[in-house]
Coordinates of C-alpha atoms in Angstrom, one line a residue:
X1 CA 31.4 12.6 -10.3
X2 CA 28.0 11.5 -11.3
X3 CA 28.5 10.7 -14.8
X4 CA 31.6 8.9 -16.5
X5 CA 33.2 10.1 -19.6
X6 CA 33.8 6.8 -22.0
X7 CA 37.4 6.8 -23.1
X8 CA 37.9 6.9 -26.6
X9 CA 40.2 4.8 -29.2
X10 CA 42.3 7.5 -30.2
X11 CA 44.9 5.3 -32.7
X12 CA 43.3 2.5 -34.9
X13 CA 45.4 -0.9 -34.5
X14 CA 47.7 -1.7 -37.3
X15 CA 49.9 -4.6 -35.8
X16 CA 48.9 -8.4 -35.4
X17 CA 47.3 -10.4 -32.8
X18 CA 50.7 -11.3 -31.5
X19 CA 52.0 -7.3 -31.5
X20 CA 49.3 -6.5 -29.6
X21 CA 50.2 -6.2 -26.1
X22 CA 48.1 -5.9 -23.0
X23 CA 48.0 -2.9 -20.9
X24 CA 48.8 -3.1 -16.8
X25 CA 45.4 -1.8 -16.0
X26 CA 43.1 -4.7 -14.3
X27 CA 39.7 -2.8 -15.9
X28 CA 41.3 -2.7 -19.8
X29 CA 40.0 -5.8 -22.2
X30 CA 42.5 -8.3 -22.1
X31 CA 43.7 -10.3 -25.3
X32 CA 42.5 -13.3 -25.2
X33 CA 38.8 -13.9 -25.7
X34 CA 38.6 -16.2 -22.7
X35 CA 40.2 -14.3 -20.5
X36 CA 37.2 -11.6 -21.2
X37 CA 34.4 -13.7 -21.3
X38 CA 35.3 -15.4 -17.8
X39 CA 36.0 -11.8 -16.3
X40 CA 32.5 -10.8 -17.8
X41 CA 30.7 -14.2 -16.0
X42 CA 32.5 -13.3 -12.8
X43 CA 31.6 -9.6 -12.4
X44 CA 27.7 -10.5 -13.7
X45 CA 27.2 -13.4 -11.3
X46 CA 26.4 -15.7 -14.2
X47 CA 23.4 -13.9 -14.6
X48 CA 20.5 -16.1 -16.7
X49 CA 19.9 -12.6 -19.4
X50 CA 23.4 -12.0 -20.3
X51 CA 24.2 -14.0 -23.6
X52 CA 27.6 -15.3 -24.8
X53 CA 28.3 -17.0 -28.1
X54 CA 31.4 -18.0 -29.3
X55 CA 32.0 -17.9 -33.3
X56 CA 34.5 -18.6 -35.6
X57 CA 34.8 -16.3 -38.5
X58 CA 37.2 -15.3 -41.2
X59 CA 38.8 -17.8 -43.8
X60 CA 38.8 -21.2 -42.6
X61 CA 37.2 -20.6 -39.5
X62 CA 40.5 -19.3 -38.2
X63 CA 40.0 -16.6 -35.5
X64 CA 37.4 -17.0 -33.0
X65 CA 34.9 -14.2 -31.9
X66 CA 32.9 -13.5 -28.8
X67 CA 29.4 -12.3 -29.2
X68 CA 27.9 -10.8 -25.8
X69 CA 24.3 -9.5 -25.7
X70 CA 21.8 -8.8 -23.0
X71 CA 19.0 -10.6 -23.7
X72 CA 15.3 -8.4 -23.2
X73 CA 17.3 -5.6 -23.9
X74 CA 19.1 -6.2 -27.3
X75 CA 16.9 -6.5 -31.0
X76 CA 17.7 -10.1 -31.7
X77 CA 16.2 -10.2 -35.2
X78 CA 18.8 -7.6 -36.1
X79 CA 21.5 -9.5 -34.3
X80 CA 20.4 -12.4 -36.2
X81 CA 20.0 -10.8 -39.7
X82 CA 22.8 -8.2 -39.1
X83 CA 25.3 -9.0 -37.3
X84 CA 25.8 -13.2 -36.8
X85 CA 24.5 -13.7 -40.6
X86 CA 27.0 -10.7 -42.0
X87 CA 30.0 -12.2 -40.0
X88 CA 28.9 -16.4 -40.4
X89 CA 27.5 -16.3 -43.8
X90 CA 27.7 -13.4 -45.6
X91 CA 31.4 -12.9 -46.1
X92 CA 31.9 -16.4 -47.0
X93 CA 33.7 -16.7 -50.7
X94 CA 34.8 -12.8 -50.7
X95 CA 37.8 -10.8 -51.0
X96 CA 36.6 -9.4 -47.1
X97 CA 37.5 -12.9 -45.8
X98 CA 40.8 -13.2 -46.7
X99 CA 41.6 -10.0 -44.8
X100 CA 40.1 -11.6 -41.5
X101 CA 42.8 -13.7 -40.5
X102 CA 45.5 -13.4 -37.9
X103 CA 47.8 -10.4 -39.0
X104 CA 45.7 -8.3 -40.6
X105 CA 43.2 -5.1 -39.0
X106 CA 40.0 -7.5 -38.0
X107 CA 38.4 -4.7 -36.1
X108 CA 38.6 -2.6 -38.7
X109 CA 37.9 -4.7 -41.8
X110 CA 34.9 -6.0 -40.1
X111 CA 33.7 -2.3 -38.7
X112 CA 34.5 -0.9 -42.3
X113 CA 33.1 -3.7 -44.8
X114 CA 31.0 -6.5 -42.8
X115 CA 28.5 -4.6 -39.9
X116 CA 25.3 -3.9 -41.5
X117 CA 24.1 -1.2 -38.8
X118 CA 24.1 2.0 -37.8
X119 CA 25.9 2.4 -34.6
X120 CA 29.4 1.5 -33.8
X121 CA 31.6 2.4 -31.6
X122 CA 34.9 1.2 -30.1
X123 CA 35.5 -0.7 -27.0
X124 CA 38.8 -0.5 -24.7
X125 CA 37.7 -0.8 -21.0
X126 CA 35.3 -3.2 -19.2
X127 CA 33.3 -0.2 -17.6
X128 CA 32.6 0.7 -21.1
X129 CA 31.7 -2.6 -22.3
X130 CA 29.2 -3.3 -18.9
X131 CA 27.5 -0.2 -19.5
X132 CA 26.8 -0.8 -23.2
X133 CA 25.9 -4.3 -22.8
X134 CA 23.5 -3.5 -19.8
X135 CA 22.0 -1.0 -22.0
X136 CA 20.7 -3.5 -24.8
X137 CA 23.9 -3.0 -26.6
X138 CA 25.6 -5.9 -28.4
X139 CA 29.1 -5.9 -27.5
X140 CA 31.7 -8.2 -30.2
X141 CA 35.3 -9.1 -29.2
X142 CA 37.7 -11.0 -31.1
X143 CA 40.7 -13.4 -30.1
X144 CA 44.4 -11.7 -29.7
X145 CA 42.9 -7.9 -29.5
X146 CA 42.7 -5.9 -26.0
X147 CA 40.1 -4.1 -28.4
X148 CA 36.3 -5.0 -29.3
X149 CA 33.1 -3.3 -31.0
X150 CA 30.1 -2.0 -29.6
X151 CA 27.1 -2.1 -32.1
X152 CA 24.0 -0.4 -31.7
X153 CA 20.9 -2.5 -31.7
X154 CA 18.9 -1.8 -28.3
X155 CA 15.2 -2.5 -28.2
X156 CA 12.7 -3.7 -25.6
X157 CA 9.1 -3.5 -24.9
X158 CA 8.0 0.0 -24.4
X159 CA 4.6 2.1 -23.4
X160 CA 3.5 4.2 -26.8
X161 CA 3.3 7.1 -27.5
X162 CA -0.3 8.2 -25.7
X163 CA -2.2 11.1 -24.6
X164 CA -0.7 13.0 -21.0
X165 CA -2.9 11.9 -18.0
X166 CA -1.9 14.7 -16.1
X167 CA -2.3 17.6 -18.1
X168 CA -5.3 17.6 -20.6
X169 CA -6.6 19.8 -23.0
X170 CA -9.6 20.0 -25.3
X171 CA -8.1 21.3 -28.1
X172 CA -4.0 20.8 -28.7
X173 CA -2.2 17.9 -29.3
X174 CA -2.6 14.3 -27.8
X175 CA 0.3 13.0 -27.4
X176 CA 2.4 13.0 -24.6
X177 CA 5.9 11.9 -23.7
X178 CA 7.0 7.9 -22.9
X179 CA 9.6 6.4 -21.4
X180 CA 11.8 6.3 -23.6
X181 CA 14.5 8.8 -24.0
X182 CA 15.0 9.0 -27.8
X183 CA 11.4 8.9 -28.7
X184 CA 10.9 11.9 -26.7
X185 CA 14.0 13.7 -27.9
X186 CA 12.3 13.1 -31.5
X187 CA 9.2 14.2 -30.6
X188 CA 10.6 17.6 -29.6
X189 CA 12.3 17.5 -33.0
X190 CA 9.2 16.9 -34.7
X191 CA 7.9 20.5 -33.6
X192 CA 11.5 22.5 -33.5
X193 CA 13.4 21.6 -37.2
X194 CA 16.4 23.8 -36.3
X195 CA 20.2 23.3 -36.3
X196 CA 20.4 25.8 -33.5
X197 CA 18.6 23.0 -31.4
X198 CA 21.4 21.1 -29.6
X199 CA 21.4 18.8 -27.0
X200 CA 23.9 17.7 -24.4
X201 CA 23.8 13.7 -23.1
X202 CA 25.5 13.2 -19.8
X203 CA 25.2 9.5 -17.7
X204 CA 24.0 10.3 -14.0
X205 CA 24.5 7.3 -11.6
X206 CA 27.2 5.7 -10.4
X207 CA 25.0 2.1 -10.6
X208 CA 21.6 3.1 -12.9
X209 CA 24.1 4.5 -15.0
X210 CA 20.8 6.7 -16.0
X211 CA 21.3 9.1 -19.8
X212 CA 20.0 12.7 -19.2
X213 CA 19.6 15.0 -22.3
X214 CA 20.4 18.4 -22.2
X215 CA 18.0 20.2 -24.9
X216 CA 18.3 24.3 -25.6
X217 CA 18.4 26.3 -29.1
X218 CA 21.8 28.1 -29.0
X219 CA 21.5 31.7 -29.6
X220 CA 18.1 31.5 -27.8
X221 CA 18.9 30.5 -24.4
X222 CA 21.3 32.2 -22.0
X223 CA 24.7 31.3 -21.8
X224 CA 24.9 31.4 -18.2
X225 CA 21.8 29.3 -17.1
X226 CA 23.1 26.6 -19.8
X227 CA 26.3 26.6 -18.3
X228 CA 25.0 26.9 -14.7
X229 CA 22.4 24.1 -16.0
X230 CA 25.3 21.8 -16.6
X231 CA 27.4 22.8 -13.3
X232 CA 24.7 21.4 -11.7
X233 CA 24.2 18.5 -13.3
X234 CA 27.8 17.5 -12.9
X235 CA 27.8 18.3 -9.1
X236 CA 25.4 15.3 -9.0
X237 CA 27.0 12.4 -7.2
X238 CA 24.7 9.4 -6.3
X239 CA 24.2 5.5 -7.0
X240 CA 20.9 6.0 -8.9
X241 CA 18.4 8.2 -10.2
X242 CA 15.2 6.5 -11.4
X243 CA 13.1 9.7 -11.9
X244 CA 13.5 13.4 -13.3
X245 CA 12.0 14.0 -9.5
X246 CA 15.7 12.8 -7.9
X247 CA 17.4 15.4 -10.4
X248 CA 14.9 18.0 -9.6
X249 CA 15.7 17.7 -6.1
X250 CA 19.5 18.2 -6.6
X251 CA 19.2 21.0 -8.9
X252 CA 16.4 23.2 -7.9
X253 CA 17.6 26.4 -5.7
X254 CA 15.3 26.5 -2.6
X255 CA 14.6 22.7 -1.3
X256 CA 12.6 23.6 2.0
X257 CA 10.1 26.3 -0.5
X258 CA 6.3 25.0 -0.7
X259 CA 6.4 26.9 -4.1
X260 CA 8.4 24.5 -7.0
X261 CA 11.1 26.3 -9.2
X262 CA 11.6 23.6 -11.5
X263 CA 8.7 22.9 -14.3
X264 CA 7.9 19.6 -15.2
X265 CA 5.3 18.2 -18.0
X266 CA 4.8 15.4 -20.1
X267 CA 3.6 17.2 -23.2
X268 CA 5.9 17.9 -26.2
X269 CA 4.1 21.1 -27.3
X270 CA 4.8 23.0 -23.8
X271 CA 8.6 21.8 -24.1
X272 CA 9.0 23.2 -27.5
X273 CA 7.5 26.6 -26.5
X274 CA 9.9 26.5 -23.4
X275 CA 12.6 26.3 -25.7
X276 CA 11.7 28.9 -28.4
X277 CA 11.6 31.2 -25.1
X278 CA 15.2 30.3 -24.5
X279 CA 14.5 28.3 -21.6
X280 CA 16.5 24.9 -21.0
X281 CA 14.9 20.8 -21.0
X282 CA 16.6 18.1 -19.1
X283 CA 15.1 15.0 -20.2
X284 CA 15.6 11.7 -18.3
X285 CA 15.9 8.1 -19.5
X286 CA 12.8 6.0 -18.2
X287 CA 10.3 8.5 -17.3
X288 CA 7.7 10.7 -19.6
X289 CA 7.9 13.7 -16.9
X290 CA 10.6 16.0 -18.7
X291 CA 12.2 19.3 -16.5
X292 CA 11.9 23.0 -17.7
X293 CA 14.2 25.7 -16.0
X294 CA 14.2 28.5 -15.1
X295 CA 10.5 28.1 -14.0
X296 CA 8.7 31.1 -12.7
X297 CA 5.3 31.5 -11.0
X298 CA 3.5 32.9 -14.2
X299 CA 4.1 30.0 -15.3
X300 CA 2.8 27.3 -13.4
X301 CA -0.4 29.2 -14.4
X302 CA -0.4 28.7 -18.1
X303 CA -1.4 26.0 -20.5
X304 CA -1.2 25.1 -23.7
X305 CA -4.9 25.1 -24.7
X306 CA -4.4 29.3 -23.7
X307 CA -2.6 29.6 -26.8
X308 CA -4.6 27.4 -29.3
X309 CA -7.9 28.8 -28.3
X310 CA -9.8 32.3 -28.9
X311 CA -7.6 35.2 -26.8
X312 CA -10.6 36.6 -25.2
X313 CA -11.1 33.0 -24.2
X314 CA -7.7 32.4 -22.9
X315 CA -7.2 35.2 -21.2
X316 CA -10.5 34.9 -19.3
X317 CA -9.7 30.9 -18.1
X318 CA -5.8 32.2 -17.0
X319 CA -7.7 35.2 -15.0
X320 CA -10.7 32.2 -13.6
X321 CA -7.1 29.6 -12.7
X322 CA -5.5 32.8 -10.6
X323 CA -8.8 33.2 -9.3
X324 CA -9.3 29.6 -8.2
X325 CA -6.0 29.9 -6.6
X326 CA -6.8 32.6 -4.2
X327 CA -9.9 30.6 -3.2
X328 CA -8.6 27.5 -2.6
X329 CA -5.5 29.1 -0.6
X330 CA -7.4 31.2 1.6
X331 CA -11.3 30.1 1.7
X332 CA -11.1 28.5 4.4
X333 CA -8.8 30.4 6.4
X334 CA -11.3 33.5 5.8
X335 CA -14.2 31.5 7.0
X336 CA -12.8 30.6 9.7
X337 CA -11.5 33.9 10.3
X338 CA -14.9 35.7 10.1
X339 CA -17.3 33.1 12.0
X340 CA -14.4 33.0 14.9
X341 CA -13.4 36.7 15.2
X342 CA -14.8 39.2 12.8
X343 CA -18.7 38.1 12.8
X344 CA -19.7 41.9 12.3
X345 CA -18.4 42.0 9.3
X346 CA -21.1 39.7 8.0
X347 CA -24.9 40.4 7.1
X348 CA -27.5 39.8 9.7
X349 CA -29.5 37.7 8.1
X350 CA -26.5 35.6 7.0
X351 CA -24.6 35.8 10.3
X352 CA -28.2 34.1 11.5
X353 CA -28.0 31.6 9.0
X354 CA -24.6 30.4 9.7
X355 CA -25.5 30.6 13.9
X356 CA -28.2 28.5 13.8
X357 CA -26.1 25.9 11.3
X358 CA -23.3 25.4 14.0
X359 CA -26.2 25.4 17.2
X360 CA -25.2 22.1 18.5
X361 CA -21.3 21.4 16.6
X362 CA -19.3 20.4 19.2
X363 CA -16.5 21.8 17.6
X364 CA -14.8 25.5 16.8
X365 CA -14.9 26.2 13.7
X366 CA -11.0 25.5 13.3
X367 CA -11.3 22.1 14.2
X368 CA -14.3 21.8 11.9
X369 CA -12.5 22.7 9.0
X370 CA -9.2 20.7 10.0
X371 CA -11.6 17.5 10.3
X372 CA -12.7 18.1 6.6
X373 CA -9.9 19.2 4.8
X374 CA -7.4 16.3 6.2
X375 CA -10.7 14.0 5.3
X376 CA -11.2 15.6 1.9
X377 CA -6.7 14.6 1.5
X378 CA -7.9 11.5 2.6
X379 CA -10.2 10.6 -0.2
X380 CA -7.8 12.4 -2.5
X381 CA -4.8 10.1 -2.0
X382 CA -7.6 7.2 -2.0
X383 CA -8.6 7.9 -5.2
X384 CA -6.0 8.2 -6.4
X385 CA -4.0 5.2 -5.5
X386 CA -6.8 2.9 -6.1
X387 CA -7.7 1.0 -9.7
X388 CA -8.8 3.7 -11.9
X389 CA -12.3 2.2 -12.6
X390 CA -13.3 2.6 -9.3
X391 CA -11.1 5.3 -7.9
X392 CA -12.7 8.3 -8.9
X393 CA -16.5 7.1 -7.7
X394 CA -15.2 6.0 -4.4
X395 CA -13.6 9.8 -3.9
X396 CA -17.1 11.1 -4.8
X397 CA -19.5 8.8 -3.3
X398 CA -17.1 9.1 0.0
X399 CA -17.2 12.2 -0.3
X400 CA -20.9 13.1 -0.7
X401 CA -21.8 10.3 2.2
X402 CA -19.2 11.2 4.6
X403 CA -20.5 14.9 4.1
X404 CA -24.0 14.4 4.7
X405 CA -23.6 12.5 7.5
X406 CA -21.4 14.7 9.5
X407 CA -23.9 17.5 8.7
X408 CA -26.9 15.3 10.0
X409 CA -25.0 14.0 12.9
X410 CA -24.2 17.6 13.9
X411 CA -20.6 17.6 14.1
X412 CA -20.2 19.6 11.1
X413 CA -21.8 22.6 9.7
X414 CA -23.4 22.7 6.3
X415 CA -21.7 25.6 5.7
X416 CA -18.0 24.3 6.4
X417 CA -18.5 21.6 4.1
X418 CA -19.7 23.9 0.9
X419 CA -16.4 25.9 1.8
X420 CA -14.5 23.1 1.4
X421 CA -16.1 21.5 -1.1
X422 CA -15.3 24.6 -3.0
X423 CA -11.6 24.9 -2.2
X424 CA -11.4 21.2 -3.2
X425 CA -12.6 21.9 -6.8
X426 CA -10.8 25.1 -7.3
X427 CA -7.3 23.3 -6.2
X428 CA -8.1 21.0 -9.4
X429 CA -8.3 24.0 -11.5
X430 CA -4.3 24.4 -11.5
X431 CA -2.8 23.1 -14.6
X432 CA 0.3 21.8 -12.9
X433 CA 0.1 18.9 -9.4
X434 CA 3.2 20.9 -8.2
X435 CA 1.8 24.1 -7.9
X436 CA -1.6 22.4 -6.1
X437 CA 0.3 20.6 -3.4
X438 CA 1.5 23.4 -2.5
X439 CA -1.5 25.3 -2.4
X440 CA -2.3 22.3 -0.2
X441 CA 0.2 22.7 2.0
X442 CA -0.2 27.0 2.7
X443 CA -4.0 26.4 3.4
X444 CA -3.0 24.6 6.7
X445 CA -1.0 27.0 7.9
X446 CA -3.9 30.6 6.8
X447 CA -5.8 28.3 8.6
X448 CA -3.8 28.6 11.7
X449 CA -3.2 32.1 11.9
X450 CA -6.9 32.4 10.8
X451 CA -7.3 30.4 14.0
X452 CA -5.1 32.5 16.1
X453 CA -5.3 36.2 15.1
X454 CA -8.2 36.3 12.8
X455 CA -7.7 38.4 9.5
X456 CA -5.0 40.2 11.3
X457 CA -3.1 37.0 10.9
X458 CA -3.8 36.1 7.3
X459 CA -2.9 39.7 6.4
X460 CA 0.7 38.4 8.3
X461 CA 0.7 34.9 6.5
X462 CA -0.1 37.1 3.0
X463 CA 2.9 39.8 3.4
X464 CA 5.2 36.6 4.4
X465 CA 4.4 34.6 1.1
X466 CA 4.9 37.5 -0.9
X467 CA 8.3 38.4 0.2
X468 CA 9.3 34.5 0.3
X469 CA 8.1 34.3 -3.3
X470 CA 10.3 38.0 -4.3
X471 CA 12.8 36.0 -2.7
X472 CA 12.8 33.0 -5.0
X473 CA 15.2 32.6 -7.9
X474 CA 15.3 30.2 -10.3
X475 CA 18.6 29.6 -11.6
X476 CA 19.6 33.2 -11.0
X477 CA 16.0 34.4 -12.4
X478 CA 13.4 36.1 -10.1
X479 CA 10.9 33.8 -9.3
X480 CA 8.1 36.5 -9.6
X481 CA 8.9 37.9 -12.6
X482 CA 7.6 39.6 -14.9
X483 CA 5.5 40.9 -11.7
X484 CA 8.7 41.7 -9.6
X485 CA 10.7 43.0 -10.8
X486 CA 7.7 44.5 -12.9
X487 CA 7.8 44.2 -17.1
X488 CA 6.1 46.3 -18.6
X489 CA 6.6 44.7 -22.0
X490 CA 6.0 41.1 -20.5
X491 CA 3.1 41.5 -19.2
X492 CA 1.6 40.6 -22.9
X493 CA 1.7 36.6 -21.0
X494 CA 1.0 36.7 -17.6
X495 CA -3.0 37.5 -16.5
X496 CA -3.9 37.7 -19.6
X497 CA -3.3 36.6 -23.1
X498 CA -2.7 38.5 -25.9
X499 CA -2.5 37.7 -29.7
X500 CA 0.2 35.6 -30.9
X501 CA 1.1 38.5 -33.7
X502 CA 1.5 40.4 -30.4
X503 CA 4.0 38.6 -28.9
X504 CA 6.9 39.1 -31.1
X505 CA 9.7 39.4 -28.5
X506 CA 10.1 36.8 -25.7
X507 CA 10.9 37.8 -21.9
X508 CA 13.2 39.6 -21.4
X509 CA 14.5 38.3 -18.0
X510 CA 15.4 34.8 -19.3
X511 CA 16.8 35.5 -22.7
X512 CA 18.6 38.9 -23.2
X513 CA 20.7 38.2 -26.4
X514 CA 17.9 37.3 -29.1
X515 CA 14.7 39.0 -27.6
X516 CA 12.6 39.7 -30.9
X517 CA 11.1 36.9 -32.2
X518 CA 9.9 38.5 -35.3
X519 CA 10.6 41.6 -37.1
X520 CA 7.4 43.3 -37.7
X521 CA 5.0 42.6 -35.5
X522 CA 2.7 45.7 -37.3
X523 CA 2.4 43.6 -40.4
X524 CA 1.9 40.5 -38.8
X525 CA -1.5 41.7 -37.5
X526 CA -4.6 40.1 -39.5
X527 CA -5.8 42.3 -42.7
X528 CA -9.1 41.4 -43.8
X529 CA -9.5 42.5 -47.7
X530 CA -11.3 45.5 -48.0
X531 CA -14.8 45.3 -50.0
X532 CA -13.2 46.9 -53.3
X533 CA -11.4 44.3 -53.1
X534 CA -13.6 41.6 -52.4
X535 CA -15.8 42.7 -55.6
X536 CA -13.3 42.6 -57.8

């Protein structure tokens, strides 16, 4: 499988160093200390970062210790202050060091009455012990045991905690996930302070050995996409994952669909409001991008800000983003459509306008717009990939020069280029990059059957999307819902916004065993004081 289960110390040792005897198995700690530490060189390739001190503790000096760190990865203050000072120093002249010599529990005297910190854990195997100490993890064996200790003390350099770069709001809050797995399993438990919040780690990777989370609130989420959640997970089998993006691609249901069914953000707020709907986080060690399932298309529609703002307000941006999203899909496609095969359908005097614009373009009005959309993806990716402080002006200045100059050389209209200049800046009106790539992607091909059959074949390309997207599930739920299957009762989230006193149960589709989310929505509805009232 994909992840390994550590095996566990299930008796404590009670005999002496030379009771202790060592097990047949070539990948169990041996019992002597040298033994260990030349297995550990050999299997590490002497590698410069990994750290090996022998000590002597106990009375007299008379057992010898092995301390193995990683160093970059492992707090060395707190090994310092912690861990060699508590077993060098501290325990010199007390009752403790009597009870570390050779026939007495050393493990457990010195897990019980000398480490300082919070974490620790016991060690049998070697797979255990590389995968703690390659994790920052300080790892401590002693002389004559087939046992050791792994204490907690991690800590490298790490980004902070900053605002998301790829979804912004103007009001909400700023900060966004980091790399770092536990800091972003603590900011989710910043905004959600319930017991019912639980959260499943699994190690992914036969090599990264990368720690996924499992975050839900039992009694909130379904039972059966948890448990489907974690069937997938453990069907993972693969040397590495370095992103959420390789788990996405082994756990989402339809890999060859334009359209995503797996939600991904980098802001704590949306997370936590997934969850109190009963839906399910995966979060992944070393990235800020954190997965949300089941993901419908409703939903890569919504923000945050929709919530925090005025409804009116809300509800009119979610109606302008589904807008924007018809425009940039099919814009051009319809232009093309109409100037190539339908011109009656426009207005004389416009139909002259447009004529006398294309009077000496070489080119259809197909090729015209493949020419500037794939020039317009040019400059995207352009901007993008270059240094950020002069990225964006060379996407606009390209763009404006490139523009003009096709329009005054004549091989573009000037009316092809405000088309797509306007599907360019409605694709940036969708909150989420998944859902604009593939916006991205589907304009191509309306544009092809624009090209072909005119509206006859976007009406085609429009009836085939729909019944691919009622076709969609994600994990077992319908990826258009609460449109298809239609809700009445869910429709309180989807073009529009209502108040939040209004939306007292949550849909219906993804959780079905604790729907209300509170009691009495009727006196939750604002009561300004009435003016007897205010006089007195």
């Amino acid at each position: 499988m994909g992840f390994f289960k550590k095996k566990t110390n299930t008796k404590e040792q009670s005999t002496s160093p030379s009771q202790t005897k060592e097990t047949s198995s070539p990948n169990d700690l041996k019992t002597s200390l040298q033994d260990n530490i030349q297995f550990v060189k050999d299997s590490l390739g002497e590698s410069s970062d990994i750290v090996i001190r022998e000590i002597r503790i106990g009375q007299g000096g008379s057992v010898k210790a092995g301390i193995f760190y990683t160093d970059g990865l492992t707090d060395t203050p707190s090994l310092q202050n912690f861990i060699m000072e508590s077993l060098m120093l501290d325990i010199k002249g007390t009752g403790l060091e009597k009870k570390l010599t050779p026939g007495h529990n050393i493990l457990t005297a010195l897990k019980d009455f000398a480490m300082t910190v919070g974490e620790i854990k016991d060690l049998t195997n070697f797979d255990d012990l590389f995968t703690s100490l390659l994790s920052g993890d300080t790892i401590l064996l002693i002389d004559g045991y087939s046992e050791g200790l792994v204490i907690g003390n991690k800590h490298w350099v790490e980004r902070g905690i900053t605002e998301p770069a790829s979804q912004t709001v103007v009001r909400g809050p700023r900060e966004g996930f980091s790399e770092n797995l536990r800091v972003n399993t603590a900011l989710i438990r910043r905004k959600i302070k319930d017991p019912n919040l639980w959260m499943e780690s699994k190690v992914i990777g036969t090599r990264t050995k990368t720690n996924v989370s499992l975050m839900y609130i039992h009694g909130v989420a379904n039972d059966k996409i948890v448990n489907e959640v974690r069937l997938r997970l453990d069907r993972i089998d693969i040397d590495g994952i370095l992103e959420s993006g390789n788990i996405e691609g082994f756990i989402e249901d339809s890999t060859y669909s334009p359209f995503p069914t797996v939600f991904n953000t980098e802001r704590p707020d949306i997370v936590a409001a997934a969850l109190l709907e009963g839906r399910i986080a995966i979060l992944v060690d070393g990235t800020p991008f954190v997965l949300i399932v089941p993901a419908l298309f409703v939903q890569f529609f919504q923000s945050p800000e929709d919530y925090y703002v005025h409804t009116g307000i809300g509800s009119l941006i979610r109606l302008l983003r589904f807008f924007s999203f018809v425009i940039a899909l099919l814009a051009p496609a319809l232009f093309v459509a109409i100037t190539t095969f339908h011109q009656v359908m426009l207005p004389p005097a416009l139909l002259i306008s447009l004529t006398a614009q294309r009077e000496g373009v070489p080119f259809p009005a197909f090729v015209e717009a493949i020419i500037m959309e794939v020039t317009f993806e040019i400059l995207r990716e352009a901007g993008i990939r270059m240094p950020r402080s002069i990225g964006s002006a060379m996407s606009i200045v390209g763009a404006f020069v490139i523009g003009t100059a096709a329009v005054e050389a004549g091989i573009i209209s000037a009316a092809m280029v405000i088309v797509v200049s306007i599907t360019a800046i409605s694709s940036f009106v969708s909150p989420t990059y998944n859902m604009a790539i593939s916006v991205r992607i589907l304009r191509f091909v309306f544009m092809g059957l624009a090209a072909s059959f005119g509206l006859y074949g976007l009406a085609i390309g429009l009836v085939a999307m729909i019944l691919h997207l009622c076709s969609l599930r994600s994990f077992g739920i319908p990826y258009m819902a609460p449109f298809a299957p239609f809700n009445v009762s869910d429709q309180k989230d989807t073009l529009i916004v209502v108040p939040i006193w209004k939306m007292f149960t949550r849909p219906r589709l993804i959780n079905q065993t604790n729907v209300v989310r509170q009691q009495d929505p009727a006196s939750a509805k604002p009561q300004p004081p009435k003016n007897e009232e205010t006089r007195e």
